[in-house]
Amino acid sequence: MVESQAPVLEMLWEPRDSRQVLEERFGFADGSGAARWVAATVDEHWGVRVDRCERIVMSGGNALAWVTTSSGRLLVKWSVIPDRFPRLAETARLTGWLHDRGLPVSAPVPARDGRLQVEAGLVSIGVQREITGDLLDTRDPGRVRTAGAALARLQDALAVYPDADRIPGAALSPLPFEDRITGWLASSADHLPEVRSTLRERVAGAPPGRFPAQLVHFDFRSANILCKGGEIVAILDFEEARREPPLFELARAAVLLGTRYHNWGPAPAEVHEEFVAGYESERPLTPAEGEWLDILLLWQALEMVPPGADPTGWGASALDLSRRPDVRSRDGRPSRAIGARCYK
């Protein structure tokens, strides 16, 4: 039977009272009640006795519990948003497939009946083994490069996942980059007119932005990357997986790489350079991809700038990216300013 000591209750990012959220969203009067439910559900569907539920962290309609068992520490994650249940079941299958192919992911533990994600009453619940490590520190250039290489290898694996179209929404094909950015500029980002003008000019002068799309992670950032020593030991949370050109994910990941749970801020240009260099060690970019990478970096940075107060400096980051030189190689082909090297 689970220990009577109540688990620590926390909110992942929302400035809300955790006890109130636990009752309003998840239906538990207190942490002890939630812990008893977790223990009973894991015992019923996985046949594992929970000795203690130590901590419950909540975010939106999701909750994550850290539990100790005779077979080691486990993570129990459940959702109370029915519209998400089909996606959770499919991303659990995807994560298990990636684990079987040697990718550093947190694999789901099969339930007694073989399911990787179980619908129990009004919740969808899954179990994983705890992987110990530190969240990616973008102040460490070596780890940043390793993360870039890990993203490239992950994309290579996701490109051949046979059931990508089963993930809700993943079968949609995105518009070309020029259409997406010009459409966004027409309706957004009225602030920072200098950056808007630069972005519009770069899109107008770029080669066609039509790149093949595939399944990608799309939330690759410090909060979802665990490191130990010089290795990436786990890439977490595939719930945002979707169909996009890998180049777009690379740009988005570079811009958001340092973000965790609170006070999101931009990564410096030096971090972008190290990250892209690591990526290219596994998956080199073509000249056209290199030119579009600069454009996508600027777009994603500008998209993050809030309309009012900007305490973490997204505006300054976008302005800096807009002023970086458009370096050209001697034969006239575009070269990425990021990384400051020319294509031969």
Coordinates of C-alpha atoms in Angstrom, one line a residue:
M1 CA 0.0 0.0 0.0
V2 CA 1.3 3.5 -0.8
E3 CA 2.8 5.4 2.1
S4 CA 0.5 7.9 3.8
Q5 CA 2.8 10.8 3.4
A6 CA 1.3 13.3 0.9
P7 CA 3.2 14.0 -2.3
V8 CA 4.6 17.4 -3.0
L9 CA 2.3 19.3 -5.4
E10 CA 3.7 21.7 -8.0
M11 CA 2.6 23.6 -11.1
L12 CA 5.0 23.2 -14.1
W13 CA 4.6 26.7 -15.4
E14 CA 1.2 28.2 -14.5
P15 CA 1.0 30.7 -11.6
R16 CA -1.8 28.9 -9.9
D17 CA -2.4 27.3 -6.5
S18 CA -1.5 23.6 -7.1
R19 CA -4.0 22.3 -4.5
Q20 CA -6.8 24.2 -6.2
V21 CA -5.8 22.9 -9.6
L22 CA -5.6 19.3 -8.4
E23 CA -9.2 19.5 -7.3
E24 CA -10.7 21.6 -10.1
R25 CA -9.0 19.8 -13.0
F26 CA -8.3 16.3 -11.7
G27 CA -11.0 15.8 -9.1
F28 CA -8.8 15.1 -6.0
A29 CA -9.4 16.8 -2.7
D30 CA -5.8 16.5 -1.8
G31 CA -2.4 15.0 -2.7
S32 CA -3.0 11.9 -0.6
G33 CA -6.1 11.1 -2.6
A34 CA -4.3 11.6 -5.9
A35 CA -1.4 9.3 -4.6
R36 CA -3.8 6.6 -3.7
W37 CA -5.5 6.7 -7.1
V38 CA -2.1 6.6 -8.9
A39 CA -1.1 3.5 -6.8
A40 CA -4.4 1.7 -7.4
T41 CA -4.4 2.4 -11.1
V42 CA -0.8 1.3 -11.6
D43 CA -1.4 -1.8 -9.6
E44 CA -4.6 -2.7 -11.6
H45 CA -3.2 -2.1 -15.1
W46 CA 0.5 -2.7 -14.8
G47 CA 0.6 -5.1 -11.8
V48 CA 3.2 -2.9 -10.1
R49 CA 3.0 -2.1 -6.4
V50 CA 3.7 1.6 -5.7
D51 CA 5.5 2.1 -2.3
R52 CA 5.3 5.9 -2.4
C53 CA 4.1 8.8 -4.6
E54 CA 6.7 11.5 -4.0
R55 CA 5.7 14.4 -6.3
I56 CA 2.9 15.4 -8.6
V57 CA 3.5 18.2 -11.2
M58 CA 0.6 19.6 -13.2
S59 CA 0.4 21.4 -16.5
G60 CA -2.8 22.2 -18.4
G61 CA -4.9 19.0 -18.3
N62 CA -1.8 16.8 -17.7
A63 CA -0.3 15.5 -14.5
L64 CA 3.0 13.7 -13.9
A65 CA 3.7 11.7 -10.7
W66 CA 7.1 10.4 -9.5
V67 CA 6.6 7.0 -7.7
T68 CA 8.9 4.5 -6.1
T69 CA 8.4 0.8 -6.6
S70 CA 10.2 -2.5 -5.8
S71 CA 11.4 -2.5 -9.4
G72 CA 12.7 1.1 -9.4
R73 CA 11.4 4.6 -9.8
L74 CA 8.7 5.2 -12.3
L75 CA 6.9 8.2 -13.9
V76 CA 3.2 8.1 -14.2
K77 CA 1.6 10.6 -16.6
W78 CA -2.1 11.1 -17.2
S79 CA -4.4 13.5 -19.0
V80 CA -8.0 14.5 -18.4
I81 CA -8.5 16.0 -21.9
P82 CA -10.4 13.5 -24.0
D83 CA -9.5 15.2 -27.3
R84 CA -5.9 14.4 -26.6
F85 CA -6.3 10.7 -25.9
P86 CA -5.9 9.4 -29.5
R87 CA -2.7 11.5 -29.9
L88 CA -1.3 10.2 -26.6
A89 CA -1.9 6.6 -27.6
E90 CA -0.1 7.2 -30.9
T91 CA 2.8 9.1 -29.5
A92 CA 3.3 6.3 -26.9
R93 CA 3.6 3.8 -29.9
L94 CA 6.0 6.2 -31.6
T95 CA 8.2 6.5 -28.5
G96 CA 8.3 2.8 -28.1
W97 CA 9.3 2.3 -31.7
L98 CA 12.1 4.9 -31.4
H99 CA 13.4 3.2 -28.2
D100 CA 13.5 -0.2 -30.0
R101 CA 15.8 1.4 -32.6
G102 CA 18.2 2.7 -30.0
L103 CA 17.1 6.4 -29.9
P104 CA 17.5 8.1 -26.5
V105 CA 13.9 8.4 -25.4
S106 CA 11.9 7.6 -22.3
A107 CA 10.1 4.4 -23.4
P108 CA 6.6 3.6 -22.2
V109 CA 6.2 0.5 -20.0
P110 CA 3.6 -1.9 -21.4
A111 CA 0.6 -2.5 -19.2
R112 CA -0.5 -6.1 -18.4
D113 CA -2.6 -6.3 -21.6
G114 CA 0.3 -4.9 -23.7
R115 CA -1.1 -1.4 -24.2
L116 CA 1.4 1.5 -23.9
Q117 CA -1.3 4.0 -23.0
V118 CA -4.4 3.0 -21.0
E119 CA -7.7 4.7 -20.9
A120 CA -9.0 4.2 -17.4
G121 CA -12.3 5.9 -16.7
L122 CA -12.0 9.5 -17.7
V123 CA -8.2 9.6 -18.0
S124 CA -5.5 8.4 -20.4
I125 CA -2.5 7.2 -18.4
G126 CA 1.0 5.9 -19.2
V127 CA 4.0 4.7 -17.3
Q128 CA 7.7 5.3 -18.0
R129 CA 10.9 4.4 -16.2
E130 CA 12.7 7.4 -14.7
I131 CA 15.8 8.5 -16.6
T132 CA 18.2 10.5 -14.5
G133 CA 20.1 13.4 -16.0
D134 CA 20.3 17.2 -16.1
L135 CA 18.3 19.4 -18.4
L136 CA 20.3 20.7 -21.3
D137 CA 22.5 23.7 -20.3
T138 CA 23.0 26.0 -23.3
R139 CA 26.0 27.5 -21.6
D140 CA 27.9 24.3 -22.4
P141 CA 29.0 24.4 -26.1
G142 CA 29.8 20.7 -26.2
R143 CA 26.3 19.7 -25.0
V144 CA 24.7 22.1 -27.4
R145 CA 26.6 20.5 -30.3
T146 CA 25.7 17.1 -29.1
A147 CA 22.0 18.2 -28.9
G148 CA 22.2 19.4 -32.5
A149 CA 23.6 16.1 -33.7
A150 CA 20.9 14.3 -31.6
L151 CA 18.2 16.2 -33.4
A152 CA 19.5 15.3 -36.8
R153 CA 19.6 11.6 -35.9
L154 CA 16.1 11.8 -34.4
Q155 CA 14.8 13.3 -37.6
D156 CA 16.5 10.6 -39.7
A157 CA 14.6 8.0 -37.6
L158 CA 11.3 9.9 -37.7
A159 CA 11.5 10.1 -41.5
V160 CA 11.0 6.4 -41.8
Y161 CA 8.4 5.8 -39.0
P162 CA 5.8 3.7 -40.8
D163 CA 2.8 4.9 -38.8
A164 CA 3.3 8.7 -39.0
D165 CA -0.1 9.3 -40.6
R166 CA -1.8 7.7 -37.6
I167 CA -0.8 10.6 -35.4
P168 CA -3.7 13.0 -35.4
G169 CA -2.9 16.0 -37.6
A170 CA 0.4 14.6 -38.8
A171 CA -0.8 13.8 -42.3
L172 CA -1.3 17.5 -43.2
S173 CA 1.2 19.0 -45.6
P174 CA 2.4 22.5 -44.6
L175 CA 2.5 25.5 -47.1
P176 CA 5.8 26.6 -48.6
F177 CA 7.9 28.9 -46.3
E178 CA 7.3 32.0 -48.4
D179 CA 3.5 31.6 -48.2
R180 CA 3.6 31.0 -44.5
I181 CA 5.8 33.9 -43.6
T182 CA 4.2 36.5 -45.8
G183 CA 0.8 35.4 -44.5
W184 CA 2.0 35.8 -41.0
L185 CA 3.5 39.2 -41.7
A186 CA 0.2 40.4 -43.1
S187 CA -1.6 39.7 -39.8
S188 CA 1.0 39.8 -37.0
A189 CA 4.1 41.5 -35.6
D190 CA 3.1 45.2 -36.0
H191 CA 5.9 46.0 -33.6
L192 CA 9.5 46.1 -34.6
P193 CA 8.9 47.5 -38.1
E194 CA 12.7 47.3 -39.0
V195 CA 12.7 43.6 -38.4
R196 CA 9.5 43.0 -40.3
S197 CA 10.9 44.9 -43.3
T198 CA 14.1 42.9 -43.2
L199 CA 12.3 39.6 -43.0
R200 CA 10.0 40.5 -45.9
E201 CA 13.0 41.5 -48.0
R202 CA 14.8 38.3 -47.3
V203 CA 11.8 36.2 -48.2
A204 CA 11.4 38.1 -51.4
G205 CA 15.0 37.4 -52.4
A206 CA 15.2 33.8 -51.3
P207 CA 15.0 30.7 -53.5
P208 CA 11.7 28.8 -53.5
G209 CA 11.0 27.6 -50.0
R210 CA 9.5 24.3 -50.9
F211 CA 11.1 21.6 -48.8
P212 CA 9.8 18.0 -48.2
A213 CA 7.9 17.6 -44.9
Q214 CA 8.1 14.6 -42.5
L215 CA 7.3 13.7 -39.0
V216 CA 9.3 15.8 -36.5
H217 CA 9.4 16.2 -32.7
F218 CA 8.7 20.0 -32.8
D219 CA 9.3 20.7 -29.1
F220 CA 13.1 20.1 -29.0
R221 CA 14.4 22.4 -26.3
S222 CA 16.1 22.3 -22.9
A223 CA 13.0 21.3 -21.0
N224 CA 12.8 18.1 -23.0
I225 CA 16.4 17.1 -23.3
L226 CA 18.2 15.2 -20.5
C227 CA 22.0 15.0 -20.4
K228 CA 24.5 13.0 -18.5
G229 CA 28.2 13.7 -19.0
G230 CA 28.7 14.5 -22.7
E231 CA 25.7 12.4 -23.8
I232 CA 22.0 13.1 -24.5
V233 CA 20.3 10.3 -22.4
A234 CA 16.7 11.2 -23.2
I235 CA 14.6 13.3 -25.6
L236 CA 11.2 13.7 -23.9
D237 CA 7.6 14.7 -24.7
F238 CA 6.6 13.8 -28.2
E239 CA 3.1 15.2 -27.7
E240 CA 3.7 18.1 -30.2
A241 CA 4.9 15.8 -33.0
R242 CA 3.7 16.9 -36.4
R243 CA 4.6 17.0 -40.1
E244 CA 7.1 19.8 -41.0
P245 CA 10.2 20.3 -43.1
P246 CA 13.2 19.3 -40.8
L247 CA 14.8 22.7 -41.6
F248 CA 11.9 24.4 -39.9
E249 CA 12.3 22.3 -36.8
L250 CA 16.0 23.0 -36.8
A251 CA 15.4 26.8 -36.8
R252 CA 12.7 26.6 -34.2
A253 CA 14.7 24.4 -31.9
A254 CA 17.8 26.8 -32.2
V255 CA 15.7 29.8 -31.2
L256 CA 13.9 28.1 -28.3
L257 CA 16.7 25.8 -27.2
G258 CA 17.3 27.4 -23.8
T259 CA 13.7 27.6 -22.8
R260 CA 12.3 25.6 -19.8
Y261 CA 9.2 26.4 -17.8
H262 CA 9.3 30.0 -16.7
N263 CA 10.6 33.3 -18.0
W264 CA 11.3 32.1 -21.6
G265 CA 14.2 33.9 -23.2
P266 CA 16.2 33.6 -26.4
A267 CA 19.4 31.7 -26.8
P268 CA 22.4 33.8 -27.9
A269 CA 23.6 33.7 -31.5
E270 CA 26.6 31.6 -30.4
V271 CA 24.3 28.9 -29.2
H272 CA 22.5 28.9 -32.6
E273 CA 25.9 28.4 -34.3
E274 CA 27.0 25.5 -32.0
F275 CA 23.6 23.8 -32.3
V276 CA 23.6 24.1 -36.1
A277 CA 27.2 22.9 -36.4
G278 CA 26.3 19.8 -34.4
Y279 CA 23.3 19.2 -36.6
E280 CA 25.3 19.5 -39.7
S281 CA 27.9 17.0 -38.4
E282 CA 25.1 14.4 -39.1
R283 CA 22.9 16.1 -41.7
P284 CA 24.7 18.8 -43.8
L285 CA 22.5 21.6 -45.2
T286 CA 22.4 22.5 -48.9
P287 CA 23.1 26.2 -49.9
A288 CA 19.3 26.8 -50.3
E289 CA 18.6 25.3 -46.9
G290 CA 21.4 27.5 -45.4
E291 CA 19.8 30.7 -46.8
W292 CA 16.4 29.7 -45.6
L293 CA 17.7 28.8 -42.2
D294 CA 18.7 32.4 -41.6
I295 CA 15.2 33.5 -42.6
L296 CA 13.5 31.0 -40.5
L297 CA 15.6 31.9 -37.4
L298 CA 14.6 35.5 -37.9
W299 CA 11.0 34.6 -38.3
Q300 CA 10.9 32.4 -35.2
A301 CA 12.7 35.0 -33.1
L302 CA 10.3 37.7 -34.3
E303 CA 7.3 35.4 -33.6
M304 CA 8.4 35.2 -29.9
V305 CA 8.5 39.0 -29.4
P306 CA 5.6 40.0 -27.1
P307 CA 3.5 43.0 -28.1
G308 CA 4.1 44.8 -24.8
A309 CA 6.8 44.4 -22.1
D310 CA 9.7 42.2 -23.2
P311 CA 11.6 41.3 -20.0
T312 CA 13.6 38.4 -21.4
G313 CA 14.9 40.2 -24.6
W314 CA 13.2 38.6 -27.5
G315 CA 13.0 41.9 -29.4
A316 CA 16.7 42.5 -29.0
S317 CA 17.4 39.0 -30.2
A318 CA 15.2 39.4 -33.3
L319 CA 16.9 42.8 -34.0
D320 CA 20.3 41.3 -33.7
L321 CA 19.4 38.5 -36.1
S322 CA 18.0 41.0 -38.6
R323 CA 21.3 42.9 -38.7
R324 CA 23.5 39.9 -39.2
P325 CA 25.2 40.2 -42.6
D326 CA 24.1 38.2 -45.6
V327 CA 27.4 36.6 -46.4
R328 CA 28.0 35.3 -50.0
S329 CA 30.6 32.9 -51.2
R330 CA 32.9 33.8 -54.1
D331 CA 30.9 31.9 -56.6
G332 CA 27.8 33.9 -55.7
R333 CA 25.9 31.2 -53.9
P334 CA 24.4 32.1 -50.5
S335 CA 26.2 31.2 -47.3
R336 CA 24.8 31.2 -43.8
A337 CA 25.9 34.1 -41.7
I338 CA 25.3 31.8 -38.7
G339 CA 28.5 29.8 -38.3
A340 CA 30.3 32.3 -40.5
R341 CA 31.5 29.9 -43.1
C342 CA 30.9 29.6 -46.8
Y343 CA 29.8 26.6 -48.9
K344 CA 32.5 25.3 -51.2

